[in-house]
Short mmCIF file of C-alpha atoms in Angstrom, two decimals:
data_model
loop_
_atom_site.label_atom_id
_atom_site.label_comp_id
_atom_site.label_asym_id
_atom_site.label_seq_id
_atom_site.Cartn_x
_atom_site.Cartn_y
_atom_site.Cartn_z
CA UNK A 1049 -4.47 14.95 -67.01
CA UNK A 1050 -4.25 18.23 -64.83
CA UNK A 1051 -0.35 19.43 -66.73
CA UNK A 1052 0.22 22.38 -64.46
CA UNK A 1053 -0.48 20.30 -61.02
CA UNK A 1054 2.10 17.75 -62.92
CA UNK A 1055 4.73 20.48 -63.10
CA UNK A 1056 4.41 21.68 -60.24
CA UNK A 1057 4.87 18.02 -58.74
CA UNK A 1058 8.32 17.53 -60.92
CA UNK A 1059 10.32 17.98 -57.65
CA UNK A 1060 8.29 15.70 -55.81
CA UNK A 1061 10.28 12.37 -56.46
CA UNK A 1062 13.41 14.42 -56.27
CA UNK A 1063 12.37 15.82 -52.79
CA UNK A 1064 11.59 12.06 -51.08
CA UNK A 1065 14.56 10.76 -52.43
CA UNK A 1066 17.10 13.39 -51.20
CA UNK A 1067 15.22 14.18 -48.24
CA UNK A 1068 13.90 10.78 -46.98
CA UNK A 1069 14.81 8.17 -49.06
CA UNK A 1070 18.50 6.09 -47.55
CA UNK A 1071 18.38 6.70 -44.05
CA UNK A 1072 22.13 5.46 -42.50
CA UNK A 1073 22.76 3.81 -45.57
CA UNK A 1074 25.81 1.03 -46.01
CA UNK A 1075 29.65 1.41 -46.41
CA UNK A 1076 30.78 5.06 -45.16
CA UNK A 1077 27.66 6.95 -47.24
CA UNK A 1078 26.15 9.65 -45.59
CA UNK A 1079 24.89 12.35 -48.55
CA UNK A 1080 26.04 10.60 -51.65
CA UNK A 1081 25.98 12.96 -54.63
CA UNK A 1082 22.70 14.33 -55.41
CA UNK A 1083 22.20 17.00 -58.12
CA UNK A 1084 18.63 16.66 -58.13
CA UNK A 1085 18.41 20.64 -58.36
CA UNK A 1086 20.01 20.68 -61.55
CA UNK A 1087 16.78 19.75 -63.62
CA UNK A 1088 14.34 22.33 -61.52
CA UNK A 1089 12.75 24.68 -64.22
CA UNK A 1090 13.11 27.75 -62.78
CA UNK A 1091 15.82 29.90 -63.99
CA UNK A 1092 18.12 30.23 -61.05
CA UNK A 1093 17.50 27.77 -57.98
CA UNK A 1094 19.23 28.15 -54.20
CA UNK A 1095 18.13 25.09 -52.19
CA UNK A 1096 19.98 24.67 -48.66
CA UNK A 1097 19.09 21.02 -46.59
CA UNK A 1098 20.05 19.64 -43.73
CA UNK A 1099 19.17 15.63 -42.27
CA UNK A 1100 19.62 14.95 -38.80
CA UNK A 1101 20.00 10.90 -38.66
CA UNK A 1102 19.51 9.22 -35.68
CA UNK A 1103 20.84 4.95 -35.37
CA UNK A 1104 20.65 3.23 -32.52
CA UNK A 1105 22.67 0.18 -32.87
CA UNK A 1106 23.32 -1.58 -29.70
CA UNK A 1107 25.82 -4.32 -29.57
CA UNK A 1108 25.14 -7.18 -26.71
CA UNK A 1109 26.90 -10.35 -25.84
CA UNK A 1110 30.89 -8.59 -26.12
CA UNK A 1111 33.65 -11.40 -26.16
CA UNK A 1112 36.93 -10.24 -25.74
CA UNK A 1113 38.54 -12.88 -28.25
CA UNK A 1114 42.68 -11.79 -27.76
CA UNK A 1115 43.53 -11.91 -24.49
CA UNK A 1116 47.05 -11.67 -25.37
CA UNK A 1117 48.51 -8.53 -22.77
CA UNK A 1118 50.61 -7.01 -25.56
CA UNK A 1119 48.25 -7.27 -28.62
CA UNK A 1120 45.17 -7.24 -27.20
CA UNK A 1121 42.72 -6.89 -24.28
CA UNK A 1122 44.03 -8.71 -22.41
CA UNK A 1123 40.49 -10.43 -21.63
CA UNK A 1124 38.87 -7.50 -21.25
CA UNK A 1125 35.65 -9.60 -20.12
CA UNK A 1126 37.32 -10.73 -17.53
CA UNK A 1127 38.43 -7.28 -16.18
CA UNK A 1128 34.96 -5.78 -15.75
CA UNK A 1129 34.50 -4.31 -19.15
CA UNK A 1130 31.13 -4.51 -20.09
CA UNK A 1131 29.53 -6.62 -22.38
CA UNK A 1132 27.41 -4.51 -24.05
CA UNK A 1133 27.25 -0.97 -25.39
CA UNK A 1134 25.90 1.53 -28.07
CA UNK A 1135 27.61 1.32 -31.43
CA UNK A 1136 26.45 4.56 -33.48
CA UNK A 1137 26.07 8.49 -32.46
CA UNK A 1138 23.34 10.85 -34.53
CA UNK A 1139 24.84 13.16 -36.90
CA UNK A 1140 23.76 16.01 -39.30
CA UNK A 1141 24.25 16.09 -43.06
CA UNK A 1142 24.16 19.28 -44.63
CA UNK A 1143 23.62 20.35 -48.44
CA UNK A 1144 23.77 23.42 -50.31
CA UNK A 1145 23.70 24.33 -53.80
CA UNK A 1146 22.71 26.57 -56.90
CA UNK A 1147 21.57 25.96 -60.01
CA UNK A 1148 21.17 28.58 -63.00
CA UNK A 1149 20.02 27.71 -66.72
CA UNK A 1150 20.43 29.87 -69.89
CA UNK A 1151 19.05 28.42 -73.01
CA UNK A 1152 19.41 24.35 -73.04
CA UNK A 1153 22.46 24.55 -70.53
CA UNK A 1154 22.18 24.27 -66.69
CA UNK A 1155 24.77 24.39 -64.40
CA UNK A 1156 24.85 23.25 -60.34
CA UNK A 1157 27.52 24.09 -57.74
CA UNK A 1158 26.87 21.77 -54.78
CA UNK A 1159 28.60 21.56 -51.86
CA UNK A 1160 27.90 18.47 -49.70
CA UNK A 1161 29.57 15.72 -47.21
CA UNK A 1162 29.09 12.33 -49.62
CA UNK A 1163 30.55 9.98 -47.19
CA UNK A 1164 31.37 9.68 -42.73
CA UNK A 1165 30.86 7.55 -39.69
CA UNK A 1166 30.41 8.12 -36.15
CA UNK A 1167 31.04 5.05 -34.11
CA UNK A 1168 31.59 5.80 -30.21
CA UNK A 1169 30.98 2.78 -27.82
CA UNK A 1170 33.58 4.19 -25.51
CA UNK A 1171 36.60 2.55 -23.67
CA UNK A 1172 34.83 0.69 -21.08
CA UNK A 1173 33.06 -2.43 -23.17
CA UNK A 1174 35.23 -5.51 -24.09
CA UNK A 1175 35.26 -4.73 -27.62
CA UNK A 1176 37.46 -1.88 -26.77
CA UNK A 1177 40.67 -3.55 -28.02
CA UNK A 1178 38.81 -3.04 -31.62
CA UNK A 1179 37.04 0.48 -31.04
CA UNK A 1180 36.82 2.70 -28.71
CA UNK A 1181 35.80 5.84 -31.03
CA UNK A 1182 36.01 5.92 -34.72
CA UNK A 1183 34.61 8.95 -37.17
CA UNK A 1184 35.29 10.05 -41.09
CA UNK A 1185 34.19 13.06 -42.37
CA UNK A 1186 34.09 14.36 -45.84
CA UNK A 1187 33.59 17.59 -47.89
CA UNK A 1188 32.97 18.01 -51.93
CA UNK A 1189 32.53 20.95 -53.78
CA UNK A 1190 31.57 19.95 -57.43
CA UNK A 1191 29.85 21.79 -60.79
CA UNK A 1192 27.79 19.99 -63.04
CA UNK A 1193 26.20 20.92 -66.19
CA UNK A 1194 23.86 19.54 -68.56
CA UNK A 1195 22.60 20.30 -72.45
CA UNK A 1196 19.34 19.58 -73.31
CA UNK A 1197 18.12 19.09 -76.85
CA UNK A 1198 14.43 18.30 -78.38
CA UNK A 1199 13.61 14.50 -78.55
CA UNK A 1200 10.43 13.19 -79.27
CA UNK A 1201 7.57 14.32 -76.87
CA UNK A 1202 10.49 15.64 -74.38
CA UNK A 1203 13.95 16.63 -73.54
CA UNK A 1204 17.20 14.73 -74.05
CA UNK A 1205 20.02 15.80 -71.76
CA UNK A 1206 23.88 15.06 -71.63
CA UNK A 1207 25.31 15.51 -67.95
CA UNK A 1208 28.94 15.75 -66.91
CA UNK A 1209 30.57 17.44 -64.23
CA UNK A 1210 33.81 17.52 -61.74
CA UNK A 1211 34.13 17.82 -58.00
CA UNK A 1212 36.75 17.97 -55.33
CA UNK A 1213 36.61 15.86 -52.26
CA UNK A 1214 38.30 16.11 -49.07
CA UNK A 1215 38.25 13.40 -46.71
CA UNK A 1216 39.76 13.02 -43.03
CA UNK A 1217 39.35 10.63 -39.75
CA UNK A 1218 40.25 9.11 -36.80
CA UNK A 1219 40.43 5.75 -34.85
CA UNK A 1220 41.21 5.16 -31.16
CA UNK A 1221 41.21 1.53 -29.89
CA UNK A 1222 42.97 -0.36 -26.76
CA UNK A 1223 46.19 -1.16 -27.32
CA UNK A 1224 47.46 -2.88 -24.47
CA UNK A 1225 46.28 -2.97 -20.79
CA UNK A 1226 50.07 -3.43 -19.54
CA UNK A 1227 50.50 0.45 -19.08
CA UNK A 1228 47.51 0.65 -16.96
CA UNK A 1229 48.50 -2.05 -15.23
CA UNK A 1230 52.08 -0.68 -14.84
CA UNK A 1231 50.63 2.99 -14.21
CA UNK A 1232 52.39 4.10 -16.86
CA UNK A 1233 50.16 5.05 -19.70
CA UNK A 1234 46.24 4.62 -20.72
CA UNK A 1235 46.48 1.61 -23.48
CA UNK A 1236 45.34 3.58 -25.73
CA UNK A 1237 46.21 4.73 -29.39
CA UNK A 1238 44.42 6.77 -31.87
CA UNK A 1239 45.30 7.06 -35.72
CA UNK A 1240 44.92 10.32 -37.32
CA UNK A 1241 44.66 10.62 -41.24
CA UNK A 1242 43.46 13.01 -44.16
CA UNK A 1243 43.42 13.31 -47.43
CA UNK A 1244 41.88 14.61 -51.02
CA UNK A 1245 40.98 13.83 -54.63
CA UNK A 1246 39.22 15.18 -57.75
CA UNK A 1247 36.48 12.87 -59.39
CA UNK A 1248 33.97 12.90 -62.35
CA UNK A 1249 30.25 12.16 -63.04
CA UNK A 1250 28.67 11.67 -66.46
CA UNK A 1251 25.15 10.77 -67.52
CA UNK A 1252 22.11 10.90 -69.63
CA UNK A 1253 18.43 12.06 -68.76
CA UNK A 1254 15.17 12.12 -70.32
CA UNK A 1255 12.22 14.16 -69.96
CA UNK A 1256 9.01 15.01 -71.01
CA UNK A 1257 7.49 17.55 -68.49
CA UNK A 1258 3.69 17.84 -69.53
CA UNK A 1259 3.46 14.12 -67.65
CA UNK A 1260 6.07 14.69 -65.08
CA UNK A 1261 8.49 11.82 -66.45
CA UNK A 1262 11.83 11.97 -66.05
CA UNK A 1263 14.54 8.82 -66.58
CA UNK A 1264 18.27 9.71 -65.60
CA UNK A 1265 21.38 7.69 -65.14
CA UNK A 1266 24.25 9.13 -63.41
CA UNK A 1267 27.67 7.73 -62.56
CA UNK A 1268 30.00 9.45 -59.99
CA UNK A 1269 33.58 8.19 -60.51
CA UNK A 1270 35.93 6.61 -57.63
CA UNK A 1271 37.71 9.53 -55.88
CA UNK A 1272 41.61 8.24 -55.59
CA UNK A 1273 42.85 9.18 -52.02
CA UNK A 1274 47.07 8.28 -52.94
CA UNK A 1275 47.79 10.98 -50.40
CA UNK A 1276 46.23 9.93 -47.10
CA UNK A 1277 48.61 10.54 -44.63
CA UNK A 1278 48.42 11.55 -40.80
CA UNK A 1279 49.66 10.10 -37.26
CA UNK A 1280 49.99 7.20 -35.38
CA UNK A 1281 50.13 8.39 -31.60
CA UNK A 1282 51.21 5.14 -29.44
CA UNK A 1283 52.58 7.32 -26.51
CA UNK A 1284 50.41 6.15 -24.30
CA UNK A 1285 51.34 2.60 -24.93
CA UNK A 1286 55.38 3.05 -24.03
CA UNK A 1287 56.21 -1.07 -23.69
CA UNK A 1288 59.45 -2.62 -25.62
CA UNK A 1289 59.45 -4.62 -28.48
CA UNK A 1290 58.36 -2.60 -31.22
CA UNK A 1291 59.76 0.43 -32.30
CA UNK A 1292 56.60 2.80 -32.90
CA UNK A 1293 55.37 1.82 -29.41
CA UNK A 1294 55.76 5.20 -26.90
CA UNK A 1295 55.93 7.57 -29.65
CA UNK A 1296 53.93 9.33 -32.94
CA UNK A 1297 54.88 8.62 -36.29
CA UNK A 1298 54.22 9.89 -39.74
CA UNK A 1299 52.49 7.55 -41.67
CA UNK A 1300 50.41 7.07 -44.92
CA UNK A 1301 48.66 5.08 -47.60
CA UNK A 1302 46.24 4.84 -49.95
CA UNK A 1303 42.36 4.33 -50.72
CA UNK A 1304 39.53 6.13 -52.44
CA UNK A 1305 35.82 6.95 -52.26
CA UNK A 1306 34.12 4.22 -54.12
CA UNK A 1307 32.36 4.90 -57.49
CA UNK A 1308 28.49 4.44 -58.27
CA UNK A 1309 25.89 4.52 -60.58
CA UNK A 1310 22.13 5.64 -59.88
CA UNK A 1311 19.29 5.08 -61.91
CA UNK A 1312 15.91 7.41 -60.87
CA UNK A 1313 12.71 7.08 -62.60
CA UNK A 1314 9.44 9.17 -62.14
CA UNK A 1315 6.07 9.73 -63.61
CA UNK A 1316 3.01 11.14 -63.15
CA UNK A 1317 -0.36 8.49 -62.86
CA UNK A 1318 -3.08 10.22 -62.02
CA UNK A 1319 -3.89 13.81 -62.15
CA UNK A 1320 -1.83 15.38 -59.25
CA UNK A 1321 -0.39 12.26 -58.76
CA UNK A 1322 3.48 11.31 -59.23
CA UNK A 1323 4.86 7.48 -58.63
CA UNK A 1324 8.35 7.94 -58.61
CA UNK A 1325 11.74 5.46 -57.98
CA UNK A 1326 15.47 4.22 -57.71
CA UNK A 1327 17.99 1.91 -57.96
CA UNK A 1328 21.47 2.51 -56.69
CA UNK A 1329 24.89 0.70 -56.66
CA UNK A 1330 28.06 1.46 -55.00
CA UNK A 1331 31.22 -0.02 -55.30
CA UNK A 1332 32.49 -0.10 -51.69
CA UNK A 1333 33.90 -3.69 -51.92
CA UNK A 1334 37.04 -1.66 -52.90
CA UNK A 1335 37.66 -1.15 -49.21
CA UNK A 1336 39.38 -4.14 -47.95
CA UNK A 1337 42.17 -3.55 -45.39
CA UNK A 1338 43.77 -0.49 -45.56
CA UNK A 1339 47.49 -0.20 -45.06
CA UNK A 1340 49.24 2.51 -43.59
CA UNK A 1341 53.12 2.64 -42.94
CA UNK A 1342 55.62 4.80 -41.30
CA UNK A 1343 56.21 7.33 -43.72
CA UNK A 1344 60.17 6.85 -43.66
CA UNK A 1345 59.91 3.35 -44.39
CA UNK A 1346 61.59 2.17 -47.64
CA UNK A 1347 58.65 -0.24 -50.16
CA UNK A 1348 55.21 -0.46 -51.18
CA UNK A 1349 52.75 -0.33 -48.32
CA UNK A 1350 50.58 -3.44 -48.54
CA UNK A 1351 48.74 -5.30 -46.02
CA UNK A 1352 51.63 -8.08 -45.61
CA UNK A 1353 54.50 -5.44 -45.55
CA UNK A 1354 56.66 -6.14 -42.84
CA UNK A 1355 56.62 -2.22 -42.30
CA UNK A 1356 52.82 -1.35 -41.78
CA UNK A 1357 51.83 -0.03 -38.63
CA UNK A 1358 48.47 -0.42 -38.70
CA UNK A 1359 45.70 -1.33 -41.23
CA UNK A 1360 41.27 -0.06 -41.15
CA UNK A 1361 40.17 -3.32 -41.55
CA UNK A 1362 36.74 -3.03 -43.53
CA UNK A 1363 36.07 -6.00 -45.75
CA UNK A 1364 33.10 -4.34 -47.66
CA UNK A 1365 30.34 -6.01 -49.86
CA UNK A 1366 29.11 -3.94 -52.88
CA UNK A 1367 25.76 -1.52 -51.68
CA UNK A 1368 22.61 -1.68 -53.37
CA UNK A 1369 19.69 1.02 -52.58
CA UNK A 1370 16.35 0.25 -54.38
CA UNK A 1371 13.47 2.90 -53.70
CA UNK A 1372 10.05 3.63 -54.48
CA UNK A 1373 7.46 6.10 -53.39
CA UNK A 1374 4.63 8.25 -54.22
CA UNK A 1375 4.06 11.92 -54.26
CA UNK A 1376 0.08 13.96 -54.32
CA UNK A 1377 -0.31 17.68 -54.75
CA UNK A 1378 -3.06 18.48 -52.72
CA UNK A 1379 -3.33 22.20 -53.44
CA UNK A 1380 -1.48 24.90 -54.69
CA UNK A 1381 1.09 24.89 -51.87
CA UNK A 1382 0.50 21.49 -50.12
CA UNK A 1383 2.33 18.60 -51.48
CA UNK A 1384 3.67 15.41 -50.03
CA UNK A 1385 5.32 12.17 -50.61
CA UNK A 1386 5.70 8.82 -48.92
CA UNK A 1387 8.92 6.17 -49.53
CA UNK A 1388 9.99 3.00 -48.59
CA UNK A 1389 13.71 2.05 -49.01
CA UNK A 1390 15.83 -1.23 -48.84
CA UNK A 1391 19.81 -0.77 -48.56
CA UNK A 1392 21.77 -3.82 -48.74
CA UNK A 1393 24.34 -3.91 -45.71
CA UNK A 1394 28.06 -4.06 -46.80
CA UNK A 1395 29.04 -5.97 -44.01
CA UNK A 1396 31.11 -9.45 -44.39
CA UNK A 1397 31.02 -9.72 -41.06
CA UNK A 1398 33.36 -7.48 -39.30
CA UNK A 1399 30.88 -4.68 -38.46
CA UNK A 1400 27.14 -4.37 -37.90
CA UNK A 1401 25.95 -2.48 -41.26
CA UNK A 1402 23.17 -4.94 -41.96
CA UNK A 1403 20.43 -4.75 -44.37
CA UNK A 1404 18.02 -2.01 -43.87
CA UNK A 1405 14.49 -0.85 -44.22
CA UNK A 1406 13.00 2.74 -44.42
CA UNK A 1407 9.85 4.13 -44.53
CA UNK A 1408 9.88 7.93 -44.61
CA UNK A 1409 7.54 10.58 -45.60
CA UNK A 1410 7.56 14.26 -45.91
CA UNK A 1411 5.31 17.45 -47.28
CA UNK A 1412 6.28 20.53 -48.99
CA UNK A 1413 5.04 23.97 -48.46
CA UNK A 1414 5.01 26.55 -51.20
CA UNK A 1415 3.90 29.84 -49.81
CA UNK A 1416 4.56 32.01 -53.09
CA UNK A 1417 6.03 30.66 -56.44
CA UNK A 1418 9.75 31.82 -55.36
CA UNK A 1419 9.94 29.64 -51.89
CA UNK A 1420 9.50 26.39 -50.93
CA UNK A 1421 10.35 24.61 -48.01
CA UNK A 1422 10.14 21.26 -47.03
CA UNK A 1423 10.17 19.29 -44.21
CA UNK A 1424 10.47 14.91 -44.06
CA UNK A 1425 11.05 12.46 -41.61
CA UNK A 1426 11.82 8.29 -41.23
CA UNK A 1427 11.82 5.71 -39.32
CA UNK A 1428 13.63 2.53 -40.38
CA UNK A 1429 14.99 -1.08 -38.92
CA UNK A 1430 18.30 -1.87 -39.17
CA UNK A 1431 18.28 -5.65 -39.24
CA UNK A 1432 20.11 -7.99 -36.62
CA UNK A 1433 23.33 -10.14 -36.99
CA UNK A 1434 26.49 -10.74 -35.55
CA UNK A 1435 30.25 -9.42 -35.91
CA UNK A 1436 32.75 -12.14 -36.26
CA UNK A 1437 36.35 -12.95 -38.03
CA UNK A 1438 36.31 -12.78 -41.61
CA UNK A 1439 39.20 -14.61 -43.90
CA UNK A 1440 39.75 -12.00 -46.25
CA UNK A 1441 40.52 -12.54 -50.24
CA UNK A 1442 44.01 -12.16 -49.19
CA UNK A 1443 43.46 -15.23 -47.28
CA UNK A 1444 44.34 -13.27 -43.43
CA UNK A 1445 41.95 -13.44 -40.74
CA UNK A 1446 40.79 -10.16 -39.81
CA UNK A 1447 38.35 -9.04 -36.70
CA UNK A 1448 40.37 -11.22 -34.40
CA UNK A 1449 39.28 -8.46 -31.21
CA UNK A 1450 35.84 -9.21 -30.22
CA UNK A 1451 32.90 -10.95 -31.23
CA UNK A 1452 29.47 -9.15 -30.49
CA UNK A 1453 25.74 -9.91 -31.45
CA UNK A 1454 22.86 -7.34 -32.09
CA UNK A 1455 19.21 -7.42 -32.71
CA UNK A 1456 17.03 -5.43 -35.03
CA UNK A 1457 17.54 -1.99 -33.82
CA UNK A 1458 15.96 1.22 -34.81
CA UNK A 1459 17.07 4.20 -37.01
CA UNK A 1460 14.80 7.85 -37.55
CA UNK A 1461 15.73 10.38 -38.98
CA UNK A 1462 14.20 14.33 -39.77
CA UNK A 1463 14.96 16.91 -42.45
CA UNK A 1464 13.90 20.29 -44.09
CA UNK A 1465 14.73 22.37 -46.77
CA UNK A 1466 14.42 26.00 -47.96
CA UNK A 1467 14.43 26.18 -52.08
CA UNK A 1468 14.41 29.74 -53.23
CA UNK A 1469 13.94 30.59 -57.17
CA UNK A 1470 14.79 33.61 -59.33
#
């Protein structure tokens, strides 16, 4: 078997999995944590990526479900709002990080944005009483280092690492259409919240480079959010009968970002040939409802405190990600890789994250020994269903705003990458 077309494949797997492998994945995931670049060879590694994902979930057949004029839509249906409308927007993920080795220890600093969602169907469908706009975004700067010792044929290492995550969002949903109807406000109220945490990763990896295997297993900690705080701004909603209508006020509560574990797997098979792999879990059934109370007010926050305000109302399934692909060297700086990706939707029923299917493909362009840059795209199906109450575990009906239905819709996606080496 060909050993230097084998090493110079290594990256392949790596390179279809970061680049085109979960395409709009479940829960809130947009990046995930990938230190991939930690186990390049080369001394000292900068790699800066960027995916530009592209869903197109379109939700058809809109009931308006509370007509109630105080707590709901008032039967938004039956005021013109339209019963259909576009769930998702495109975003961009962007990575960047750098890796330097010295003897058996490497060390990564990655910056990256491991979870986020864009939902914007706008004010004028009669789900509007449930969402009118809602986006997360994250940030996480981490280091990781590994130690690699002699085992065998290969390389054993031991991986562990920190990072810091910052996380912050927003929500705007019809309220009421009384003020409209009174001309005295728009209906509408928006909650505004941020907030940060510190988590850990820790794992093992195997490696024997003359055949281009490598085995890891990496698990990323939850990242505790106890501080989430922000606004509740209901001033455009100024009826009586409850006390934070017509005004902002300080509230907060608590979540986190879910923990995981990855397993990746690759091989070479052939000469200049590299079958490579994944399985994935996350833990996002963690997010259930969550709570958020005026900050003054006295007590726990829980979802049956006679104090909340307001609640994000998830009801997430654990996510699963299973991959597999192939990668071919074709020359000395032509190499490429096909994938094909199933992600288990996390939806119980209160949003339209569905399974989903991927196929994606990409090459990789290596002009000198010190620069590569890549360049991958998808296309994938995100499977249809239906959004619906849910009884949560806590035994409270949730999604009682709309129903909606939606067919198998389409998802793409496009990314490159510029890896330099020292």
């Amino acid at each position: 078997m060909n050993n230097l077309r084998l090493k110079t494949l290594l990256g392949a797997g790596c390179f279809s999995l970061g680049l085109i492998g979960s395409v709009h994945a479940g829960g809130l995931e947009r990046g995930g944590y990938d230190i991939d670049l930690l186990f390049d060879p080369a001394q000292v590694t900068g790699e800066v990526t960027g995916t530009y994902v592209m869903p197109q979930r379109d939700l058809k057949n809109v009931k308006d479900i509370n007509p109630d004029l105080f707590t709901g839509g008032g039967d938004l249906n039956a005021m013109g709002f339209s019963n259909s409308a576009r769930d998702t927007e495109s975003y961009w993920v962007p990575s960047v990080g750098i890796k330097a080795g010295m003897g058996p220890v490497d060390c990564l600093v990655d910056y990256g944005q491991p979870i986020g969602a864009y939902s914007n169907p706008g004010a004028n469908w009669a789900g509007a009483n449930g969402n009118i706009v809602t986006k997360v975004k994250s940030e996480a700067v981490g280091g990781t280092c590994s130690y690699k010792m002699d085992l065998g044929k290969g390389q054993f290492r031991f991986i562990g690492g920190v990072f810091h995550e910052d996380v912050s969002g927003f929500k705007e949903q019809f309220v009421s259409p009384l003020p409209v109807l009174l001309g005295i406000g728009t209906g509408i109220g928006r909650l505004d919240l941020e907030g940060d945490g510190w988590g850990w990763r820790a794992g093992v990896a195997y490696e024997i480079p003359d055949i281009a295997l490598r085995a890891s297993l990496v698990y990323n900690s939850a990242v505790k959010l106890d501080n989430l705080s922000g606004t509740l701004d209901l001033t455009e909603v100024p009826l009586p009968g409850n006390p934070l209508l017509g005004k902002v006020t300080d509230v907060s509560g608590s979540s986190q970002v879910p923990d995981s574990l990855e397993l990746k797997l690759q091989s070479g098979v052939a000469p200049g040939w590299l079958a490579f792999g994944s399985i994935k879990w996350v833990n996002w059934s963690v997010l259930q409802s969550i709570p958020f109370c005026p900050t003054a007010a006295p007590g726990a926050c829980t979802t049956t405190s006679d104090t909340r305000a307001t609640s994000l109302d998830l009801l997430y399934r654990d996510g699963w990600t299973v991959s597999g692909g192939i990668g071919h060297k074709f020359n000395d700086q032509w190499s490429g890789a096909a994938i094909l990706t199933w992600d288990r939707g996390t939806s119980t029923g209160l949003s339209a994250q569905t399974d989903t299917w991927t196929v994606g493909g990409g090459v990789a362009y290596t002009p000198t020994q010190n620069i590569e840059v890549r360049l991958g795209g998808a296309l994938g199906v995100l499977t249809s269903g239906s959004i619906h109450p849910v009884v949560g575990d806590d035994g409270v009906t949730y999604g009682t705003d709309y129903t909606a239905d939606f067919g198998n819709d389409l998802v793409s996606a496009i990314s490159t990458s510029l890896k330099v080496k020292w």
